Amino acid sequence: MVEIKQWHVPGRVNLIGEHLDHNGGPTLPFAIDRGLTVKARRRDDDRVAVWSGGERADLRLTVAPGEVEGWAAYVAGAVWALQQSGHRVVGTDLVVESRLPRGAGLASSAALTCGVTLALADTAGDPLDPHTVAAVAQRAETDFVGAPVGRMDQLAVLLAQAGHALLIDHRPDPPTTSDVELDPAAAGLALAVIDTRVHHDLAAGEYAARREECAAACAELGLEHLSTAPVDAVFRLDDPVLVRRTRHVITETTRVRGAVQALRTGAWEQLGTILTSSHVSLRDDFEVSCPELDLAVELAIEHGALGARLTGGGFGGSVIALVPTDRAAAMAAAVTEAFVARRWTEPVVAPVRPSAGARLVP
């Protein structure tokens, strides 16, 4: 009888530290109590077959970039990246079942590539440590799919602990991590995700453009990582676009440190202020917001949230709001009503809990 193994991989919310992973800065994501499962079993040929949401894809072990599109490209990317990184892949059947909406800014692509990488490596008898899995999964997205992502999402869905956020320093390679307690429920608060259902695609050009702009600022300043830029760096740049991008990276780096301190001292109102300040910076300096995200943040605060911000790469996706538990329902109703009144797609608002990272399900 062929053994079937199953992995659960959560999504993630980035509490603070947006667009810092690819700039060598700190980020503070946490895994959520929603994710996907990957079931795997060995097969006796040289194919990887994957089923997901009623669709099937059959992949050759020799698959190469440009040969697969759509959701299956992330699976094919894991097959390719594993072998490019010197690891063995064998014929495998995969079944993916997901509760993570695509394009919502909850790291559905990282959960998928990490889950498939874990399953393929184990099936081939070559289980990998989390940092190696994260590097392979990142390579799958960057070099195969064409989305130039950092490594924050992969590390968050693999290494996060229940009841904690994961503080990641992206300057070293591999990045270093430490746990920061995150228990808003103990203070009568909830973390709510407002999925605007505005789809974003990080393989599209705007995300890559932001990375290129940051790289250009870094080169002009003579730095290895833009997150290490001093406060006066903005006065050494002539291009106003690069000034705005650099200002976001500098101030967001400071906000991450402030958020960690707020969590360690239980200063929840301060944390809320930091979240909102981050959104303003992402809207005005990094220019990755959109009307739906801005309205969700505005209404969340108006109806009781201590703070709110877009989470994820931007250009759509979700907002994270820190809200008193007894105000959460009213906040959700107000956001929904406003979206419907504008004839926008109705948002999905739901609480999330800081949860454990990827694990093999017995």
mmCIF file of C-alpha atoms in Angstrom:
data_model
loop_
_atom_site.group_PDB
_atom_site.id
_atom_site.type_symbol
_atom_site.label_atom_id
_atom_site.label_comp_id
_atom_site.label_asym_id
_atom_site.label_seq_id
_atom_site.Cartn_x
_atom_site.Cartn_y
_atom_site.Cartn_z
ATOM 1 C CA MET A 1 0.000 0.000 0.000
ATOM 2 C CA VAL A 2 1.376 3.409 -1.018
ATOM 3 C CA GLU A 3 1.829 5.761 1.943
ATOM 4 C CA ILE A 4 0.032 9.095 1.811
ATOM 5 C CA LYS A 5 1.385 12.001 3.846
ATOM 6 C CA GLN A 6 -0.307 15.324 4.500
ATOM 7 C CA TRP A 7 1.113 18.740 5.373
ATOM 8 C CA HIS A 8 -0.742 21.770 6.685
ATOM 9 C CA VAL A 9 0.736 25.143 5.748
ATOM 10 C CA PRO A 10 -0.868 28.359 7.063
ATOM 11 C CA GLY A 11 -1.205 31.704 5.401
ATOM 12 C CA ARG A 12 0.362 34.737 7.004
ATOM 13 C CA VAL A 13 -0.385 38.337 7.850
ATOM 14 C CA ASN A 14 2.466 40.812 8.015
ATOM 15 C CA LEU A 15 1.754 42.881 11.096
ATOM 16 C CA ILE A 16 4.346 45.532 10.186
ATOM 17 C CA GLY A 17 7.440 45.898 7.994
ATOM 18 C CA GLU A 18 6.038 46.074 4.474
ATOM 19 C CA HIS A 19 8.464 45.877 1.545
ATOM 20 C CA LEU A 20 11.415 45.576 3.901
ATOM 21 C CA ASP A 21 12.381 41.970 3.198
ATOM 22 C CA HIS A 22 13.800 42.842 -0.218
ATOM 23 C CA ASN A 23 15.493 45.882 1.328
ATOM 24 C CA GLY A 24 17.353 44.017 4.080
ATOM 25 C CA GLY A 25 15.110 45.326 6.843
ATOM 26 C CA PRO A 26 13.132 43.768 9.709
ATOM 27 C CA THR A 27 9.620 42.364 9.297
ATOM 28 C CA LEU A 28 7.071 41.115 11.828
ATOM 29 C CA PRO A 29 4.646 38.622 10.241
ATOM 30 C CA PHE A 30 2.570 35.951 11.943
ATOM 31 C CA ALA A 31 0.979 32.748 10.671
ATOM 32 C CA ILE A 32 -2.822 32.631 10.716
ATOM 33 C CA ASP A 33 -5.398 29.987 11.568
ATOM 34 C CA ARG A 34 -6.254 29.482 7.908
ATOM 35 C CA GLY A 35 -4.173 27.714 5.321
ATOM 36 C CA LEU A 36 -3.889 24.852 2.887
ATOM 37 C CA THR A 37 -3.110 21.156 2.961
ATOM 38 C CA VAL A 38 -0.899 19.198 0.593
ATOM 39 C CA LYS A 39 -1.323 15.428 0.357
ATOM 40 C CA ALA A 40 1.410 13.444 -1.365
ATOM 41 C CA ARG A 41 2.133 9.881 -2.430
ATOM 42 C CA ARG A 42 4.902 8.319 -4.480
ATOM 43 C CA ARG A 43 4.190 7.190 -8.040
ATOM 44 C CA ASP A 44 6.284 4.910 -10.217
ATOM 45 C CA ASP A 45 7.007 7.195 -13.162
ATOM 46 C CA ASP A 46 8.735 10.534 -13.771
ATOM 47 C CA ARG A 47 5.688 12.796 -13.528
ATOM 48 C CA VAL A 48 4.251 15.079 -10.869
ATOM 49 C CA ALA A 49 0.453 15.167 -11.030
ATOM 50 C CA VAL A 50 -1.398 17.748 -8.961
ATOM 51 C CA TRP A 51 -5.102 18.234 -8.272
ATOM 52 C CA SER A 52 -6.525 21.457 -6.816
ATOM 53 C CA GLY A 53 -10.018 22.915 -6.822
ATOM 54 C CA GLY A 54 -11.283 20.487 -9.438
ATOM 55 C CA GLU A 55 -8.347 21.172 -11.766
ATOM 56 C CA ARG A 56 -5.458 18.872 -12.627
ATOM 57 C CA ALA A 57 -1.981 19.495 -13.988
ATOM 58 C CA ASP A 58 0.565 16.928 -15.136
ATOM 59 C CA LEU A 59 4.187 18.015 -14.971
ATOM 60 C CA ARG A 60 7.395 16.487 -16.234
ATOM 61 C CA LEU A 61 10.315 16.355 -13.816
ATOM 62 C CA THR A 62 12.277 18.215 -16.495
ATOM 63 C CA VAL A 63 9.822 21.138 -16.522
ATOM 64 C CA ALA A 64 11.452 24.502 -17.261
ATOM 65 C CA PRO A 65 10.495 28.161 -16.761
ATOM 66 C CA GLY A 66 7.982 29.405 -19.316
ATOM 67 C CA GLU A 67 6.346 26.012 -19.859
ATOM 68 C CA VAL A 68 3.547 26.266 -17.253
ATOM 69 C CA GLU A 69 1.169 29.114 -16.444
ATOM 70 C CA GLY A 70 -1.491 29.848 -13.830
ATOM 71 C CA TRP A 71 -1.658 28.221 -10.390
ATOM 72 C CA ALA A 72 0.219 25.128 -11.618
ATOM 73 C CA ALA A 73 3.298 27.288 -12.304
ATOM 74 C CA TYR A 74 3.910 27.521 -8.543
ATOM 75 C CA VAL A 75 3.926 23.719 -8.273
ATOM 76 C CA ALA A 76 6.124 23.405 -11.340
ATOM 77 C CA GLY A 77 8.389 26.072 -9.879
ATOM 78 C CA ALA A 78 8.915 23.979 -6.748
ATOM 79 C CA VAL A 79 9.737 20.913 -8.882
ATOM 80 C CA TRP A 80 12.261 22.930 -10.883
ATOM 81 C CA ALA A 81 13.772 24.903 -7.970
ATOM 82 C CA LEU A 82 14.353 21.781 -5.880
ATOM 83 C CA GLN A 83 16.397 20.189 -8.647
ATOM 84 C CA GLN A 84 18.212 23.425 -9.490
ATOM 85 C CA SER A 85 19.213 23.566 -5.805
ATOM 86 C CA GLY A 86 20.696 20.066 -5.974
ATOM 87 C CA HIS A 87 17.828 18.080 -4.442
ATOM 88 C CA ARG A 88 16.170 14.958 -5.801
ATOM 89 C CA VAL A 89 12.561 14.900 -7.034
ATOM 90 C CA VAL A 90 10.647 11.716 -7.845
ATOM 91 C CA GLY A 91 7.268 10.985 -9.413
ATOM 92 C CA THR A 92 4.582 12.219 -7.009
ATOM 93 C CA ASP A 93 0.818 12.639 -6.828
ATOM 94 C CA LEU A 94 -0.228 15.832 -5.020
ATOM 95 C CA VAL A 95 -3.642 17.007 -3.856
ATOM 96 C CA VAL A 96 -3.900 20.633 -2.702
ATOM 97 C CA GLU A 97 -6.895 21.871 -0.699
ATOM 98 C CA SER A 98 -6.844 25.558 0.219
ATOM 99 C CA ARG A 99 -8.800 27.961 2.423
ATOM 100 C CA LEU A 100 -6.587 30.864 1.376
ATOM 101 C CA PRO A 101 -8.016 33.196 -1.266
ATOM 102 C CA ARG A 102 -5.587 33.953 -4.076
ATOM 103 C CA GLY A 103 -4.414 37.530 -4.368
ATOM 104 C CA ALA A 104 -5.663 38.547 -0.911
ATOM 105 C CA GLY A 105 -2.228 39.349 0.484
ATOM 106 C CA LEU A 106 -2.261 36.324 2.823
ATOM 107 C CA ALA A 107 0.722 34.546 1.224
ATOM 108 C CA SER A 108 -1.253 31.873 -0.588
ATOM 109 C CA SER A 109 1.561 31.459 -3.131
ATOM 110 C CA ALA A 110 4.217 31.040 -0.417
ATOM 111 C CA ALA A 111 2.027 28.506 1.400
ATOM 112 C CA LEU A 112 1.614 26.559 -1.847
ATOM 113 C CA THR A 113 5.270 26.562 -2.872
ATOM 114 C CA CYS A 114 6.432 25.722 0.657
ATOM 115 C CA GLY A 115 3.862 22.955 1.045
ATOM 116 C CA VAL A 116 4.748 21.401 -2.304
ATOM 117 C CA THR A 117 8.484 21.699 -1.574
ATOM 118 C CA LEU A 118 8.036 19.964 1.787
ATOM 119 C CA ALA A 119 5.975 17.193 0.207
ATOM 120 C CA LEU A 120 8.256 16.607 -2.781
ATOM 121 C CA ALA A 121 11.425 16.553 -0.683
ATOM 122 C CA ASP A 122 9.966 14.115 1.836
ATOM 123 C CA THR A 123 8.565 11.845 -0.881
ATOM 124 C CA ALA A 124 12.026 11.688 -2.453
ATOM 125 C CA GLY A 125 13.532 10.710 0.915
ATOM 126 C CA ASP A 126 15.352 14.047 1.216
ATOM 127 C CA PRO A 127 13.571 16.058 3.953
ATOM 128 C CA LEU A 128 14.839 19.626 4.238
ATOM 129 C CA ASP A 129 15.245 22.101 7.083
ATOM 130 C CA PRO A 130 12.882 25.130 7.064
ATOM 131 C CA HIS A 131 15.483 27.640 5.875
ATOM 132 C CA THR A 132 16.305 25.452 2.865
ATOM 133 C CA VAL A 133 12.607 24.997 2.097
ATOM 134 C CA ALA A 134 12.143 28.776 2.282
ATOM 135 C CA ALA A 135 15.042 29.410 -0.110
ATOM 136 C CA VAL A 136 13.771 26.824 -2.615
ATOM 137 C CA ALA A 137 10.209 28.157 -2.453
ATOM 138 C CA GLN A 138 11.436 31.722 -2.940
ATOM 139 C CA ARG A 139 13.445 30.608 -5.960
ATOM 140 C CA ALA A 140 10.342 28.920 -7.379
ATOM 141 C CA GLU A 141 8.426 32.201 -7.305
ATOM 142 C CA THR A 142 11.268 34.487 -8.338
ATOM 143 C CA ASP A 143 13.012 32.503 -11.061
ATOM 144 C CA PHE A 144 10.224 30.261 -12.370
ATOM 145 C CA VAL A 145 6.964 32.187 -11.903
ATOM 146 C CA GLY A 146 8.602 35.580 -12.346
ATOM 147 C CA ALA A 147 7.450 37.259 -9.113
ATOM 148 C CA PRO A 148 10.544 38.851 -7.503
ATOM 149 C CA VAL A 149 9.487 38.191 -3.905
ATOM 150 C CA GLY A 150 11.571 38.336 -0.751
ATOM 151 C CA ARG A 151 11.748 35.519 1.791
ATOM 152 C CA MET A 152 9.460 36.858 4.517
ATOM 153 C CA ASP A 153 6.347 34.911 3.551
ATOM 154 C CA GLN A 154 8.123 31.575 3.298
ATOM 155 C CA LEU A 155 9.820 31.954 6.684
ATOM 156 C CA ALA A 156 6.573 33.063 8.318
ATOM 157 C CA VAL A 157 4.501 30.104 7.124
ATOM 158 C CA LEU A 158 7.280 27.669 8.033
ATOM 159 C CA LEU A 159 8.667 28.967 11.350
ATOM 160 C CA ALA A 160 5.919 30.926 13.132
ATOM 161 C CA GLN A 161 4.807 29.804 16.589
ATOM 162 C CA ALA A 162 1.258 29.910 17.954
ATOM 163 C CA GLY A 163 0.572 33.079 19.931
ATOM 164 C CA HIS A 164 3.623 34.826 18.498
ATOM 165 C CA ALA A 165 4.785 36.990 15.644
ATOM 166 C CA LEU A 166 8.071 36.177 13.926
ATOM 167 C CA LEU A 167 10.650 38.967 13.925
ATOM 168 C CA ILE A 168 12.841 38.470 10.863
ATOM 169 C CA ASP A 169 16.079 40.309 10.155
ATOM 170 C CA HIS A 170 16.614 40.089 6.401
ATOM 171 C CA ARG A 171 20.164 41.447 6.265
ATOM 172 C CA PRO A 172 21.962 38.107 6.884
ATOM 173 C CA ASP A 173 21.635 35.188 4.484
ATOM 174 C CA PRO A 174 19.872 33.162 5.663
ATOM 175 C CA PRO A 175 17.780 35.691 7.605
ATOM 176 C CA THR A 176 17.678 35.398 11.392
ATOM 177 C CA THR A 177 14.434 35.017 13.325
ATOM 178 C CA SER A 178 13.087 35.373 16.854
ATOM 179 C CA ASP A 179 9.624 35.050 18.409
ATOM 180 C CA VAL A 180 7.679 38.005 19.797
ATOM 181 C CA GLU A 181 4.584 37.285 21.896
ATOM 182 C CA LEU A 182 1.385 38.420 20.164
ATOM 183 C CA ASP A 183 -1.752 37.868 22.255
ATOM 184 C CA PRO A 184 -4.289 40.629 21.572
ATOM 185 C CA ALA A 185 -7.153 38.536 22.989
ATOM 186 C CA ALA A 186 -5.656 38.865 26.474
ATOM 187 C CA ALA A 187 -6.154 42.640 26.144
ATOM 188 C CA GLY A 188 -9.706 42.343 24.811
ATOM 189 C CA LEU A 189 -8.569 42.959 21.248
ATOM 190 C CA ALA A 190 -8.795 41.110 17.967
ATOM 191 C CA LEU A 191 -6.810 41.148 14.754
ATOM 192 C CA ALA A 192 -9.260 41.272 11.862
ATOM 193 C CA VAL A 193 -8.437 40.786 8.187
ATOM 194 C CA ILE A 194 -10.503 42.797 5.734
ATOM 195 C CA ASP A 195 -10.126 41.095 2.357
ATOM 196 C CA THR A 196 -11.138 43.771 -0.141
ATOM 197 C CA ARG A 197 -11.260 41.090 -2.846
ATOM 198 C CA VAL A 198 -9.320 43.392 -5.132
ATOM 199 C CA HIS A 199 -7.013 40.872 -6.749
ATOM 200 C CA HIS A 200 -3.312 41.592 -6.838
ATOM 201 C CA ASP A 201 -0.656 39.773 -8.820
ATOM 202 C CA LEU A 202 2.903 40.246 -7.626
ATOM 203 C CA ALA A 203 4.183 38.815 -10.881
ATOM 204 C CA ALA A 204 2.832 41.981 -12.520
ATOM 205 C CA GLY A 205 5.041 44.973 -13.194
ATOM 206 C CA GLU A 206 4.298 47.367 -10.327
ATOM 207 C CA TYR A 207 5.816 45.183 -7.602
ATOM 208 C CA ALA A 208 8.946 44.629 -9.680
ATOM 209 C CA ALA A 209 9.095 48.369 -10.345
ATOM 210 C CA ARG A 210 9.168 49.112 -6.614
ATOM 211 C CA ARG A 211 12.052 46.696 -6.154
ATOM 212 C CA GLU A 212 13.934 48.311 -9.025
ATOM 213 C CA GLU A 213 13.357 51.778 -7.574
ATOM 214 C CA CYS A 214 14.679 50.661 -4.192
ATOM 215 C CA ALA A 215 17.698 49.083 -5.853
ATOM 216 C CA ALA A 216 18.354 52.309 -7.750
ATOM 217 C CA ALA A 217 18.196 54.353 -4.531
ATOM 218 C CA CYS A 218 20.493 51.859 -2.834
ATOM 219 C CA ALA A 219 23.041 52.117 -5.639
ATOM 220 C CA GLU A 220 22.929 55.917 -5.632
ATOM 221 C CA LEU A 221 23.494 55.986 -1.875
ATOM 222 C CA GLY A 222 26.279 53.404 -2.055
ATOM 223 C CA LEU A 223 24.505 50.991 0.309
ATOM 224 C CA GLU A 224 24.093 47.224 0.345
ATOM 225 C CA HIS A 225 20.658 47.428 1.972
ATOM 226 C CA LEU A 226 18.325 50.405 1.736
ATOM 227 C CA SER A 227 17.074 49.702 5.276
ATOM 228 C CA THR A 228 20.471 50.851 6.599
ATOM 229 C CA ALA A 229 20.116 54.297 5.051
ATOM 230 C CA PRO A 230 20.549 57.141 7.568
ATOM 231 C CA VAL A 231 17.688 59.578 8.140
ATOM 232 C CA ASP A 232 19.364 62.280 6.021
ATOM 233 C CA ALA A 233 19.721 59.937 3.014
ATOM 234 C CA VAL A 234 16.631 61.455 1.403
ATOM 235 C CA PHE A 235 18.509 64.758 1.042
ATOM 236 C CA ARG A 236 21.187 63.037 -1.041
ATOM 237 C CA LEU A 237 18.741 61.867 -3.693
ATOM 238 C CA ASP A 238 17.533 64.031 -6.572
ATOM 239 C CA ASP A 239 14.745 61.859 -7.996
ATOM 240 C CA PRO A 240 11.540 62.584 -6.015
ATOM 241 C CA VAL A 241 10.304 59.028 -6.595
ATOM 242 C CA LEU A 242 13.458 57.567 -5.058
ATOM 243 C CA VAL A 243 13.138 60.029 -2.182
ATOM 244 C CA ARG A 244 9.642 58.723 -1.404
ATOM 245 C CA ARG A 245 10.638 55.073 -1.678
ATOM 246 C CA THR A 246 13.657 55.603 0.574
ATOM 247 C CA ARG A 247 11.641 57.564 3.126
ATOM 248 C CA HIS A 248 9.183 54.677 3.411
ATOM 249 C CA VAL A 249 11.952 52.133 3.960
ATOM 250 C CA ILE A 250 13.654 54.295 6.617
ATOM 251 C CA THR A 251 10.448 55.067 8.523
ATOM 252 C CA GLU A 252 9.033 51.555 8.208
ATOM 253 C CA THR A 253 12.224 50.122 9.669
ATOM 254 C CA THR A 254 11.740 52.406 12.670
ATOM 255 C CA ARG A 255 8.084 51.399 12.928
ATOM 256 C CA VAL A 256 8.973 47.699 13.149
ATOM 257 C CA ARG A 257 11.244 48.389 16.101
ATOM 258 C CA GLY A 258 8.515 50.477 17.725
ATOM 259 C CA ALA A 259 5.939 47.739 17.175
ATOM 260 C CA VAL A 260 8.157 45.125 18.811
ATOM 261 C CA GLN A 261 8.633 47.391 21.824
ATOM 262 C CA ALA A 262 4.886 48.069 22.004
ATOM 263 C CA LEU A 263 4.133 44.347 22.016
ATOM 264 C CA ARG A 264 6.700 43.646 24.711
ATOM 265 C CA THR A 265 5.254 46.366 26.961
ATOM 266 C CA GLY A 266 1.563 45.828 26.164
ATOM 267 C CA ALA A 267 1.218 49.299 24.607
ATOM 268 C CA TRP A 268 -1.631 48.349 22.295
ATOM 269 C CA GLU A 269 -2.790 51.887 21.492
ATOM 270 C CA GLN A 270 0.749 52.752 20.477
ATOM 271 C CA LEU A 271 0.821 49.682 18.242
ATOM 272 C CA GLY A 272 -2.409 50.806 16.605
ATOM 273 C CA THR A 273 -0.928 54.217 15.857
ATOM 274 C CA ILE A 274 2.127 52.551 14.326
ATOM 275 C CA LEU A 275 -0.058 50.390 12.073
ATOM 276 C CA THR A 276 -1.946 53.394 10.743
ATOM 277 C CA SER A 277 1.263 55.344 10.206
ATOM 278 C CA SER A 278 2.571 52.437 8.155
ATOM 279 C CA HIS A 279 -0.492 52.571 5.918
ATOM 280 C CA VAL A 280 -0.053 56.289 5.309
ATOM 281 C CA SER A 281 3.554 55.674 4.288
ATOM 282 C CA LEU A 282 2.595 52.812 1.987
ATOM 283 C CA ARG A 283 -0.126 54.978 0.433
ATOM 284 C CA ASP A 284 1.843 58.198 -0.010
ATOM 285 C CA ASP A 285 5.535 57.275 -0.172
ATOM 286 C CA PHE A 286 5.561 53.733 -1.525
ATOM 287 C CA GLU A 287 2.359 54.207 -3.546
ATOM 288 C CA VAL A 288 1.074 50.640 -3.329
ATOM 289 C CA SER A 289 -2.415 51.262 -1.968
ATOM 290 C CA CYS A 290 -5.733 51.617 -3.798
ATOM 291 C CA PRO A 291 -9.132 53.223 -3.029
ATOM 292 C CA GLU A 292 -10.577 50.029 -1.558
ATOM 293 C CA LEU A 293 -7.683 49.558 0.856
ATOM 294 C CA ASP A 294 -7.739 53.224 1.867
ATOM 295 C CA LEU A 295 -11.471 53.167 2.566
ATOM 296 C CA ALA A 296 -11.206 49.946 4.590
ATOM 297 C CA VAL A 297 -8.501 51.512 6.771
ATOM 298 C CA GLU A 298 -10.459 54.757 7.192
ATOM 299 C CA LEU A 299 -13.686 53.007 8.169
ATOM 300 C CA ALA A 300 -11.964 50.504 10.470
ATOM 301 C CA ILE A 301 -10.492 53.370 12.509
ATOM 302 C CA GLU A 302 -13.720 55.370 12.385
ATOM 303 C CA HIS A 303 -15.586 52.396 13.871
ATOM 304 C CA GLY A 304 -13.291 51.592 16.740
ATOM 305 C CA ALA A 305 -10.044 50.060 15.466
ATOM 306 C CA LEU A 306 -6.920 51.230 17.285
ATOM 307 C CA GLY A 307 -5.122 51.129 13.963
ATOM 308 C CA ALA A 308 -5.184 49.511 10.539
ATOM 309 C CA ARG A 309 -2.990 49.118 7.482
ATOM 310 C CA LEU A 310 -2.756 47.276 4.219
ATOM 311 C CA THR A 311 -0.891 44.003 4.592
ATOM 312 C CA GLY A 312 1.026 42.242 1.855
ATOM 313 C CA GLY A 313 2.551 43.670 -1.283
ATOM 314 C CA GLY A 314 -0.312 46.079 -1.923
ATOM 315 C CA PHE A 315 -2.144 47.003 -5.149
ATOM 316 C CA GLY A 316 -5.184 45.257 -3.636
ATOM 317 C CA GLY A 317 -5.510 42.429 -1.170
ATOM 318 C CA SER A 318 -6.235 42.856 2.525
ATOM 319 C CA VAL A 319 -6.160 45.222 5.481
ATOM 320 C CA ILE A 320 -5.241 44.154 9.019
ATOM 321 C CA ALA A 321 -7.094 45.993 11.795
ATOM 322 C CA LEU A 322 -6.430 45.940 15.542
ATOM 323 C CA VAL A 323 -9.880 46.333 17.063
ATOM 324 C CA PRO A 324 -11.548 45.855 20.453
ATOM 325 C CA THR A 325 -13.388 42.549 20.373
ATOM 326 C CA ASP A 326 -16.708 44.195 21.199
ATOM 327 C CA ARG A 327 -16.343 46.616 18.274
ATOM 328 C CA ALA A 328 -15.289 44.081 15.654
ATOM 329 C CA ALA A 329 -18.779 43.214 14.377
ATOM 330 C CA ALA A 330 -19.795 46.863 13.991
ATOM 331 C CA MET A 331 -16.550 47.613 12.178
ATOM 332 C CA ALA A 332 -17.071 44.722 9.781
ATOM 333 C CA ALA A 333 -20.672 45.805 9.104
ATOM 334 C CA ALA A 334 -19.638 49.393 8.392
ATOM 335 C CA VAL A 335 -16.929 48.375 5.928
ATOM 336 C CA THR A 336 -19.259 45.950 4.165
ATOM 337 C CA GLU A 337 -22.052 48.518 3.920
ATOM 338 C CA ALA A 338 -19.742 51.131 2.445
ATOM 339 C CA PHE A 339 -18.352 48.751 -0.173
ATOM 340 C CA VAL A 340 -21.833 47.631 -1.211
ATOM 341 C CA ALA A 341 -23.010 51.257 -1.418
ATOM 342 C CA ARG A 342 -20.197 51.964 -3.888
ATOM 343 C CA ARG A 343 -21.097 48.840 -5.857
ATOM 344 C CA TRP A 344 -17.703 47.347 -5.110
ATOM 345 C CA THR A 345 -17.275 43.634 -4.544
ATOM 346 C CA GLU A 346 -18.409 42.798 -1.007
ATOM 347 C CA PRO A 347 -15.371 42.369 1.263
ATOM 348 C CA VAL A 348 -14.751 39.413 3.542
ATOM 349 C CA VAL A 349 -13.984 40.378 7.138
ATOM 350 C CA ALA A 350 -12.776 37.746 9.595
ATOM 351 C CA PRO A 351 -10.673 37.548 12.757
ATOM 352 C CA VAL A 352 -7.335 35.740 12.614
ATOM 353 C CA ARG A 353 -5.266 34.219 15.408
ATOM 354 C CA PRO A 354 -1.475 33.980 15.511
ATOM 355 C CA SER A 355 -0.925 30.294 14.802
ATOM 356 C CA ALA A 356 1.750 27.674 14.251
ATOM 357 C CA GLY A 357 3.695 27.260 11.042
ATOM 358 C CA ALA A 358 3.823 24.320 8.629
ATOM 359 C CA ARG A 359 3.534 20.842 10.072
ATOM 360 C CA LEU A 360 3.125 17.234 9.060
ATOM 361 C CA VAL A 361 -0.394 16.095 9.936
ATOM 362 C CA PRO A 362 -0.461 12.688 11.680
#
